Coordinates of C-alpha atoms in Angstrom, one line a residue:
M1143 CA -62.5 -72.7 -55.3
D1144 CA -63.5 -72.0 -51.7
A1145 CA -63.7 -68.6 -50.1
A1146 CA -60.2 -68.4 -49.0
E1147 CA -58.8 -68.9 -52.5
F1148 CA -61.5 -66.6 -53.9
R1149 CA -60.2 -63.8 -51.6
K1150 CA -56.6 -64.5 -52.9
R1151 CA -57.5 -64.9 -56.5
G1152 CA -60.0 -61.9 -56.3
K1153 CA -57.3 -59.6 -55.4
E1154 CA -55.0 -60.9 -58.2
M1155 CA -57.6 -60.2 -60.6
V1156 CA -58.5 -56.7 -59.3
D1157 CA -54.7 -56.0 -59.6
Y1158 CA -54.5 -57.5 -62.9
I1159 CA -57.6 -55.2 -64.1
A1160 CA -56.1 -52.2 -62.4
D1161 CA -52.7 -52.8 -64.2
Y1162 CA -54.3 -53.3 -67.5
L1163 CA -56.4 -50.0 -67.4
E1164 CA -53.5 -48.0 -66.0
K1165 CA -51.1 -49.4 -68.6
I1166 CA -53.8 -49.7 -71.6
E1167 CA -52.0 -46.9 -73.6
K1168 CA -49.2 -49.2 -74.3
R1169 CA -51.1 -51.8 -75.7
Q1170 CA -51.7 -51.7 -79.7
V1171 CA -55.4 -50.4 -79.8
F1172 CA -56.3 -52.9 -82.5
P1173 CA -55.2 -56.7 -82.4
D1174 CA -52.8 -58.4 -85.0
V1175 CA -55.0 -61.3 -85.6
E1176 CA -56.9 -62.8 -88.4
P1177 CA -60.5 -64.6 -88.1
G1178 CA -60.2 -67.8 -86.6
Y1179 CA -57.0 -67.0 -84.7
L1180 CA -58.2 -68.5 -81.2
R1181 CA -59.6 -72.0 -82.0
P1182 CA -56.0 -73.4 -82.6
L1183 CA -54.8 -72.1 -79.5
I1184 CA -57.4 -74.1 -77.2
P1185 CA -58.3 -77.7 -77.0
D1186 CA -61.3 -78.9 -79.1
C1187 CA -63.2 -80.0 -75.9
A1188 CA -63.6 -78.8 -72.1
P1189 CA -61.0 -80.6 -70.0
Q1190 CA -62.5 -83.6 -68.1
D1191 CA -60.5 -82.8 -64.8
P1192 CA -60.3 -79.4 -63.3
E1193 CA -57.5 -77.0 -64.2
S1194 CA -55.6 -74.5 -61.6
F1195 CA -56.7 -70.8 -61.6
E1196 CA -52.7 -70.2 -62.5
D1197 CA -53.3 -72.2 -65.9
V1198 CA -56.3 -70.3 -66.5
F1199 CA -54.9 -67.0 -65.6
K1200 CA -51.9 -67.2 -67.8
D1201 CA -54.0 -67.9 -70.6
I1202 CA -55.7 -64.5 -70.4
E1203 CA -52.5 -62.8 -71.9
K1204 CA -51.5 -65.6 -74.1
I1205 CA -55.1 -66.2 -75.8
I1206 CA -57.5 -63.5 -75.0
M1207 CA -55.5 -60.3 -75.1
P1208 CA -54.0 -60.7 -78.4
G1209 CA -57.3 -60.6 -79.7
V1210 CA -58.8 -57.8 -77.8
T1211 CA -59.7 -54.4 -79.2
H1212 CA -59.1 -52.0 -76.4
W1213 CA -62.0 -50.0 -76.3
H1214 CA -60.7 -47.8 -73.3
S1215 CA -57.6 -47.0 -74.8
P1216 CA -57.0 -43.3 -75.3
Y1217 CA -56.2 -44.0 -79.0
F1218 CA -59.6 -45.7 -79.6
F1219 CA -61.9 -43.1 -81.5
A1220 CA -64.3 -45.5 -83.0
Y1221 CA -68.1 -46.0 -82.5
F1222 CA -69.1 -44.3 -79.5
P1223 CA -67.7 -44.4 -75.9
A1224 CA -68.1 -47.5 -74.0
A1225 CA -68.1 -46.1 -70.4
S1226 CA -66.2 -47.6 -67.7
S1227 CA -65.1 -46.6 -64.2
F1228 CA -63.6 -48.2 -61.2
P1229 CA -66.7 -47.4 -59.1
A1230 CA -68.9 -49.2 -61.7
L1231 CA -66.5 -52.1 -61.8
L1232 CA -66.7 -52.5 -58.2
A1233 CA -70.5 -52.3 -58.3
D1234 CA -70.6 -55.2 -61.0
M1235 CA -68.4 -57.3 -58.8
L1236 CA -71.0 -56.8 -56.0
C1237 CA -73.8 -57.6 -58.4
G1238 CA -72.2 -60.7 -59.5
G1239 CA -71.6 -61.7 -55.9
I1240 CA -75.1 -61.0 -54.8
G1241 CA -76.5 -62.8 -57.8
C1242 CA -80.1 -62.2 -57.5
V1243 CA -82.3 -62.3 -60.5
G1244 CA -84.7 -59.2 -59.9
F1245 CA -87.6 -59.7 -62.1
S1246 CA -90.3 -58.9 -59.4
W1247 CA -90.0 -56.9 -55.9
A1248 CA -90.3 -60.3 -54.1
A1249 CA -87.5 -61.7 -56.1
S1250 CA -85.3 -58.8 -54.6
P1251 CA -86.8 -55.9 -52.9
A1252 CA -83.7 -53.9 -53.0
C1253 CA -82.8 -54.5 -56.5
T1254 CA -86.2 -53.4 -57.7
E1255 CA -86.6 -50.6 -55.4
L1256 CA -83.0 -49.0 -56.0
E1257 CA -83.6 -49.2 -59.8
T1258 CA -86.8 -46.9 -59.3
V1259 CA -85.0 -44.5 -57.2
M1260 CA -81.9 -44.3 -59.6
L1261 CA -84.0 -43.7 -62.6
D1262 CA -85.8 -41.0 -60.6
W1263 CA -82.2 -39.6 -59.8
L1264 CA -81.1 -39.8 -63.4
G1265 CA -84.2 -38.2 -64.6
K1266 CA -83.7 -35.3 -62.5
M1267 CA -80.2 -34.8 -63.6
I1268 CA -81.3 -34.2 -67.1
N1269 CA -84.6 -32.5 -65.9
L1270 CA -87.1 -34.8 -67.4
P1271 CA -90.7 -33.6 -67.0
E1272 CA -92.1 -34.7 -63.8
E1273 CA -94.4 -37.2 -65.5
F1274 CA -91.6 -39.3 -66.5
L1275 CA -90.6 -40.1 -63.0
A1276 CA -92.0 -42.6 -60.7
G1277 CA -91.9 -40.4 -57.6
K1278 CA -94.3 -41.3 -54.9
D1279 CA -97.5 -41.3 -56.8
G1280 CA -96.5 -40.9 -60.6
Q1281 CA -98.0 -42.9 -63.4
G1282 CA -94.4 -42.9 -65.3
G1283 CA -91.1 -44.3 -64.2
G1284 CA -87.8 -45.5 -65.3
V1285 CA -86.2 -49.1 -66.1
I1286 CA -82.7 -50.2 -66.8
Q1287 CA -82.8 -51.9 -70.4
G1288 CA -80.0 -53.9 -71.6
S1289 CA -79.3 -51.6 -74.6
A1290 CA -80.9 -48.7 -76.6
S1291 CA -81.9 -51.5 -79.2
E1292 CA -84.2 -53.1 -76.5
A1293 CA -85.7 -49.8 -75.4
T1294 CA -86.6 -49.0 -79.0
L1295 CA -88.2 -52.6 -79.6
I1296 CA -90.1 -52.3 -76.0
S1297 CA -91.5 -49.0 -76.9
L1298 CA -92.7 -50.2 -80.6
L1299 CA -94.4 -53.3 -79.2
A1300 CA -96.3 -51.4 -76.6
A1301 CA -97.2 -48.8 -79.2
R1302 CA -98.4 -51.5 -81.6
T1303 CA -100.7 -53.1 -78.8
K1304 CA -102.0 -49.7 -77.8
T1305 CA -102.8 -48.7 -81.2
I1306 CA -104.4 -52.0 -82.1
R1307 CA -106.8 -51.7 -78.9
R1308 CA -107.6 -48.2 -79.9
V1309 CA -108.4 -48.9 -83.4
Q1310 CA -110.6 -52.0 -82.7
L1311 CA -112.5 -49.8 -80.2
E1312 CA -113.1 -47.3 -83.1
K1313 CA -113.7 -49.8 -85.8
P1314 CA -114.8 -53.3 -84.3
E1315 CA -115.1 -54.6 -88.0
L1316 CA -111.4 -54.8 -88.2
T1317 CA -109.6 -57.7 -87.0
E1318 CA -106.2 -57.6 -85.4
A1319 CA -104.6 -59.0 -88.6
D1320 CA -106.3 -56.3 -90.6
I1321 CA -104.8 -53.6 -88.4
M1322 CA -101.2 -55.2 -88.2
G1323 CA -101.1 -55.0 -91.9
R1324 CA -101.9 -51.4 -92.2
L1325 CA -99.5 -50.2 -89.2
V1326 CA -96.6 -48.1 -90.1
A1327 CA -93.5 -46.9 -88.0
Y1328 CA -91.3 -44.1 -88.9
A1329 CA -87.8 -43.0 -88.2
S1330 CA -85.1 -40.7 -89.7
D1331 CA -83.0 -41.9 -92.6
Q1332 CA -80.0 -41.2 -90.3
A1333 CA -81.6 -43.3 -87.5
H1334 CA -79.9 -46.4 -86.1
S1335 CA -80.5 -49.7 -87.8
S1336 CA -82.0 -51.0 -84.4
V1337 CA -85.0 -49.1 -85.2
E1338 CA -85.5 -51.0 -88.4
R1339 CA -84.7 -54.2 -86.7
A1340 CA -87.5 -53.5 -84.1
A1341 CA -89.9 -53.0 -87.0
L1342 CA -88.8 -56.3 -88.3
I1343 CA -89.2 -58.1 -85.0
G1344 CA -92.5 -56.3 -84.5
G1345 CA -94.1 -57.4 -87.8
V1346 CA -94.9 -53.8 -89.0
K1347 CA -93.8 -51.7 -92.0
I1348 CA -91.4 -48.8 -91.4
K1349 CA -90.7 -46.1 -93.5
N1350 CA -87.6 -43.5 -93.4
V1351 CA -88.4 -39.6 -93.2
S1352 CA -86.0 -37.6 -95.2
S1353 CA -83.7 -35.5 -93.0
D1354 CA -82.7 -31.9 -93.9
D1355 CA -79.3 -30.6 -94.8
T1356 CA -78.1 -30.9 -91.1
F1357 CA -79.4 -34.5 -91.2
S1358 CA -82.2 -33.7 -88.8
V1359 CA -85.8 -34.4 -89.3
C1360 CA -88.4 -31.5 -89.2
G1361 CA -91.9 -31.5 -88.9
S1362 CA -92.9 -30.8 -92.5
A1363 CA -91.1 -33.9 -93.8
L1364 CA -92.8 -36.1 -91.2
K1365 CA -96.2 -34.6 -91.7
K1366 CA -95.8 -35.0 -95.6
V1367 CA -95.2 -38.9 -95.4
L1368 CA -98.0 -39.2 -92.9
D1369 CA -100.7 -37.3 -95.0
E1370 CA -99.5 -39.9 -97.9
D1371 CA -99.7 -43.1 -95.8
K1372 CA -103.1 -42.1 -94.3
A1373 CA -104.5 -41.4 -97.7
S1374 CA -103.4 -44.8 -98.7
G1375 CA -105.4 -46.5 -95.8
L1376 CA -102.4 -46.9 -93.7
I1377 CA -102.4 -46.4 -90.0
P1378 CA -99.2 -44.5 -88.7
F1379 CA -98.5 -45.6 -85.1
F1380 CA -95.0 -45.0 -83.9
F1381 CA -92.1 -42.4 -84.8
C1382 CA -88.6 -42.8 -83.5
A1383 CA -86.8 -39.3 -83.1
T1384 CA -83.0 -39.6 -82.7
L1385 CA -81.1 -37.1 -80.6
G1386 CA -77.4 -37.5 -81.4
T1387 CA -77.4 -39.8 -84.6
T1388 CA -74.9 -42.6 -85.0
P1389 CA -73.5 -41.4 -88.2
C1390 CA -73.0 -37.6 -87.4
C1391 CA -74.8 -36.7 -84.0
S1392 CA -77.5 -34.6 -85.6
F1393 CA -80.9 -34.0 -83.7
D1394 CA -84.2 -34.3 -84.8
K1395 CA -86.5 -31.4 -84.2
L1396 CA -88.5 -32.5 -81.3
L1397 CA -90.4 -29.2 -80.9
E1398 CA -91.8 -29.5 -84.5
L1399 CA -92.3 -33.5 -84.5
G1400 CA -93.9 -33.7 -80.8
P1401 CA -96.9 -32.0 -81.6
I1402 CA -97.7 -33.6 -84.8
C1403 CA -97.2 -37.2 -83.0
N1404 CA -99.4 -36.1 -80.3
K1405 CA -102.3 -34.9 -82.7
E1406 CA -102.1 -38.1 -84.8
N1407 CA -102.1 -40.4 -81.8
I1408 CA -98.7 -41.6 -82.9
W1409 CA -96.2 -42.9 -80.0
M1410 CA -93.1 -40.8 -80.2
H1411 CA -90.1 -42.5 -78.7
I1412 CA -86.8 -40.6 -78.3
D1413 CA -83.4 -42.6 -78.7
A1414 CA -80.6 -40.5 -77.2
A1415 CA -78.4 -43.4 -76.6
Y1416 CA -75.0 -41.6 -76.9
A1417 CA -76.1 -37.8 -76.7
G1418 CA -78.3 -38.1 -73.5
S1419 CA -75.5 -38.2 -71.1
A1420 CA -74.8 -34.9 -72.0
F1421 CA -78.1 -33.4 -71.0
I1422 CA -76.7 -33.3 -67.5
C1423 CA -74.9 -30.4 -68.5
P1424 CA -77.2 -27.3 -68.4
E1425 CA -75.6 -26.0 -71.7
F1426 CA -76.8 -28.9 -73.5
R1427 CA -80.1 -29.6 -72.0
H1428 CA -81.9 -27.4 -74.7
L1429 CA -81.2 -30.2 -77.1
L1430 CA -83.9 -32.2 -75.1
N1431 CA -86.5 -29.6 -75.5
G1432 CA -89.7 -31.1 -76.7
V1433 CA -89.1 -34.4 -74.7
E1434 CA -92.6 -33.3 -72.9
F1435 CA -94.2 -34.5 -76.0
A1436 CA -92.7 -37.9 -76.1
D1437 CA -94.2 -41.2 -74.8
S1438 CA -91.0 -42.9 -74.0
F1439 CA -87.3 -41.7 -73.9
N1440 CA -84.1 -43.7 -73.6
F1441 CA -80.2 -42.9 -73.2
N1442 CA -77.2 -45.1 -72.5
P1443 CA -75.2 -44.3 -69.4
H1444 CA -73.2 -47.1 -70.4
K1445 CA -72.0 -45.1 -73.3
W1446 CA -70.8 -41.8 -71.7
L1447 CA -71.8 -41.7 -68.1
L1448 CA -69.0 -44.0 -66.7
V1449 CA -71.4 -46.7 -65.8
N1450 CA -70.0 -49.8 -67.6
F1451 CA -72.1 -52.0 -69.8
D1452 CA -74.9 -53.0 -69.7
C1453 CA -77.0 -49.9 -68.4
S1454 CA -79.6 -48.4 -70.7
A1455 CA -81.9 -46.1 -69.1
M1456 CA -85.5 -45.9 -70.5
W1457 CA -88.6 -43.7 -69.0
V1458 CA -92.1 -43.9 -70.1
K1459 CA -94.9 -41.3 -69.5
K1460 CA -97.5 -44.1 -68.5
R1461 CA -95.9 -47.2 -67.3
S1462 CA -99.3 -48.9 -67.8
D1463 CA -98.9 -48.7 -71.6
L1464 CA -95.8 -51.1 -71.0
T1465 CA -97.3 -53.5 -68.4
G1466 CA -100.5 -53.4 -70.3
A1467 CA -98.7 -54.8 -73.4
F1468 CA -96.4 -57.4 -71.6
K1469 CA -98.5 -58.3 -68.5
L1470 CA -98.5 -62.1 -67.7
E1471 CA -98.5 -63.2 -63.9
P1472 CA -98.3 -67.0 -63.7
L1473 CA -99.0 -67.9 -59.8
Y1474 CA -95.2 -68.7 -59.1
L1475 CA -94.2 -65.1 -60.1
Q1476 CA -96.8 -63.6 -57.6
H1477 CA -96.1 -62.3 -54.2
H1478 CA -98.5 -61.5 -51.3
H1479 CA -97.3 -57.9 -51.0
Q1480 CA -98.6 -57.0 -54.5
E1481 CA -102.2 -56.7 -53.2
S1482 CA -101.3 -54.6 -50.2
G1483 CA -103.3 -51.4 -50.0
N1484 CA -100.0 -49.6 -49.1
F1485 CA -97.5 -51.4 -51.2
I1486 CA -95.4 -48.4 -51.9
N1487 CA -97.5 -46.5 -54.2
K1488 CA -99.0 -49.2 -56.1
L1489 CA -96.0 -48.9 -58.5
D1490 CA -95.9 -52.1 -60.6
Y1491 CA -92.9 -53.7 -59.2
Y1492 CA -92.7 -56.4 -61.7
Y1493 CA -90.1 -55.2 -63.9
F1494 CA -90.4 -58.2 -66.2
H1495 CA -93.4 -56.4 -67.4
W1496 CA -91.1 -53.6 -68.8
Q1497 CA -88.8 -55.9 -70.8
I1498 CA -88.2 -58.7 -73.3
P1499 CA -86.5 -61.3 -70.8
L1500 CA -87.6 -62.5 -67.5
G1501 CA -84.5 -62.2 -65.7
R1502 CA -82.5 -59.2 -64.8
R1503 CA -79.2 -58.1 -63.1
F1504 CA -78.8 -55.9 -60.1
R1505 CA -77.8 -53.2 -62.6
S1506 CA -78.9 -50.3 -60.6
L1507 CA -75.8 -50.7 -58.2
K1508 CA -73.5 -49.5 -61.0
L1509 CA -75.6 -46.4 -61.1
W1510 CA -75.7 -45.8 -57.4
F1511 CA -71.9 -46.1 -56.9
V1512 CA -71.0 -43.9 -59.9
L1513 CA -73.5 -41.1 -59.2
R1514 CA -72.4 -41.0 -55.3
M1515 CA -68.7 -41.3 -56.0
Y1516 CA -68.6 -38.8 -58.9
G1517 CA -71.3 -36.9 -58.1
V1518 CA -73.1 -34.6 -60.6
T1519 CA -70.3 -32.1 -61.1
G1520 CA -67.8 -34.8 -61.6
L1521 CA -69.8 -36.4 -64.5
Q1522 CA -70.4 -33.0 -65.8
E1523 CA -66.7 -32.4 -66.0
H1524 CA -66.2 -35.8 -67.7
I1525 CA -68.7 -34.9 -70.6
R1526 CA -67.2 -31.4 -70.8
K1527 CA -63.7 -32.4 -71.2
H1528 CA -64.8 -34.9 -74.1
V1529 CA -66.6 -31.9 -75.8
R1530 CA -63.4 -29.7 -75.6
L1531 CA -61.2 -32.4 -76.9
S1532 CA -63.7 -32.7 -79.8
H1533 CA -63.7 -29.2 -80.6
Q1534 CA -59.7 -29.4 -80.3
F1535 CA -59.5 -32.1 -83.1
E1536 CA -62.1 -30.2 -85.3
H1537 CA -59.7 -27.0 -85.0
L1538 CA -56.7 -29.2 -86.1
V1539 CA -58.8 -30.3 -88.9
L1540 CA -59.8 -26.8 -90.1
Q1541 CA -56.3 -25.8 -90.2
D1542 CA -55.4 -28.1 -92.8
E1543 CA -56.8 -27.0 -96.2
R1544 CA -56.8 -30.7 -97.5
F1545 CA -59.6 -31.7 -95.1
E1546 CA -63.1 -30.6 -94.5
I1547 CA -65.7 -31.1 -91.5
C1548 CA -68.9 -32.8 -92.6
A1549 CA -71.3 -32.1 -90.0
E1550 CA -71.6 -29.4 -87.1
V1551 CA -69.6 -30.8 -84.1
V1552 CA -71.9 -30.5 -81.0
L1553 CA -70.7 -33.0 -78.7
G1554 CA -67.9 -35.5 -78.7
L1555 CA -68.0 -36.5 -82.5
V1556 CA -66.1 -34.9 -85.4
C1557 CA -67.1 -36.0 -89.0
F1558 CA -64.5 -35.1 -91.3
R1559 CA -62.7 -36.1 -94.6
L1560 CA -60.2 -35.3 -97.3
K1561 CA -61.7 -33.1 -100.0
G1562 CA -62.1 -35.6 -102.8
S1563 CA -63.4 -38.8 -103.8
N1564 CA -65.0 -41.4 -101.6
E1565 CA -62.0 -43.8 -102.9
L1566 CA -59.5 -41.4 -101.5
N1567 CA -61.0 -41.3 -98.1
K1568 CA -61.2 -45.2 -98.1
A1569 CA -57.7 -45.4 -98.8
L1570 CA -57.0 -43.0 -95.9
L1571 CA -59.0 -44.9 -93.4
K1572 CA -57.5 -48.2 -94.5
S1573 CA -54.2 -46.6 -94.0
I1574 CA -55.0 -45.3 -90.5
N1575 CA -56.6 -48.9 -89.4
E1576 CA -53.8 -51.0 -90.8
A1577 CA -51.2 -48.9 -88.9
K1578 CA -53.1 -49.7 -85.8
K1579 CA -51.8 -46.7 -83.7
I1580 CA -55.5 -45.3 -83.5
H1581 CA -58.8 -47.0 -84.5
L1582 CA -61.5 -45.2 -86.3
V1583 CA -64.6 -46.2 -88.2
P1584 CA -66.4 -44.5 -91.2
C1585 CA -70.1 -43.6 -92.2
H1586 CA -72.1 -42.5 -95.0
L1587 CA -73.7 -39.0 -95.0
R1588 CA -76.0 -39.4 -98.1
E1589 CA -73.5 -40.8 -100.7
T1590 CA -70.5 -39.3 -99.1
F1591 CA -67.8 -41.6 -97.3
V1592 CA -66.7 -39.8 -94.2
L1593 CA -64.5 -40.5 -91.4
R1594 CA -66.0 -40.5 -87.8
F1595 CA -63.5 -39.2 -84.9
A1596 CA -65.2 -40.1 -81.4
I1597 CA -63.9 -39.0 -78.3
C1598 CA -64.3 -42.2 -76.1
S1599 CA -61.8 -43.1 -73.4
R1600 CA -62.1 -41.9 -70.0
T1601 CA -58.4 -41.4 -69.8
V1602 CA -58.0 -39.4 -73.2
E1603 CA -56.1 -36.1 -73.1
S1604 CA -55.2 -33.4 -75.4
T1605 CA -51.8 -35.1 -76.3
H1606 CA -53.6 -38.1 -77.5
I1607 CA -55.6 -35.8 -79.7
K1608 CA -52.5 -34.1 -81.2
F1609 CA -50.8 -37.4 -81.6
A1610 CA -53.9 -38.8 -83.6
W1611 CA -54.2 -35.8 -85.8
Q1612 CA -50.4 -35.9 -86.6
H1613 CA -50.7 -39.6 -87.5
I1614 CA -53.6 -39.0 -89.8
S1615 CA -51.9 -36.0 -91.3
Q1616 CA -48.9 -37.8 -91.9
L1617 CA -50.6 -40.9 -93.5
A1618 CA -52.6 -38.3 -95.9
T1619 CA -49.1 -36.9 -97.1
K1620 CA -47.9 -40.5 -97.5
E1621 CA -50.9 -41.6 -99.6
S1622 CA -50.5 -38.5 -101.5
K1623 CA -47.1 -39.2 -102.5
L1624 CA -48.0 -42.7 -103.6
G1625 CA -50.6 -41.0 -106.2
V1626 CA -53.5 -42.4 -103.9
V1627 CA -54.6 -38.8 -102.7
Q1628 CA -55.1 -36.3 -105.6

């Protein structure tokens, strides 16, 4: 494919994507395929000779689309949002076109510097304390990770290194292996499984801290487990607080937890993967109060801020805590500007010191396009619209005495269920997802099986919420007539 054909085919693909998104409401939200559907549709081996673009293009609808779950459908209410917008898609095209691998300043100065500035923009939008921003002479700063899971892992590994070095200074007789065997990380019993996975990769113990009746962790619960573990000779070193838990969007109590972590030399990381986008709205910013006690903080613009995957924003108070843990500088990755006395503000422009992989895409372009073309007010309205729709659904649920709300509705997630057994609600969810008119996923709150209704699509409207509730209500009635629902 030469440049001339690329121009032609590129325009065709843009038209196809635009049509797909404009007409996505007409597609069945969840596919009618069984595992293994795709293999019989394609050859066993790659073609020996080139095929035409036309042949490839026609197979999109024939082979790919039948197996796609349409995350951007206004009838998709599962998981959490997967953000997308036309400005972000255009920026991703440009990112692919430039094709740089921006691991250091020299590898692509614009890639590195735009990311630093965009994370400062975003930090100011949510009113992060100044110490988390790079600014002109700050010690903190932001980086775009691939996911919140990566941000949690990075922060845990940095905390591990920092703690080992501190303990070795205090107790030189202890080896690194001695200390590693005694390290303990903590997270809420409602925290995402990625926190446990980070501890598994990091080779450290992890313990759940019991949440209260609002599914939040409070200071007394953390202090209790810390005291027990210290008395047993363990070394607490890391706590992951969650703002907007995956099961029910609950919020750990930072103002109680933060001072405890600071006093005990425990790194506090805040995972606000979904909820963090809402903090651009002043009415939700109070949910972030206590962030000043944290060592690191993360949320995903690729969930709710119209920046398509992947774009996970992470900030640290002291970037040397990251670079000190991961710093390696082979000669082939160095550049002559790094020793310059006037090199920006001596900010560490080796972003590969802030992450697991060496390579990185020009992801800040997506933020730059979206923040400029929507503006703060446009993004705030997007968030507020989703919150309004979640309260609309909550109101519909509460009007039906057969159902109950299982957790406070704060942002765009409603946890609800039929009053009765877990089996009853499993049967209802099965009916909902087998009908394939809308898509939901469940969660467990304690031992209770709960249905999650997440407002996801950029194009979802009140009419879609009404349709979804009517569909759910009718299926509940149908199940009742069949004797499934008591």
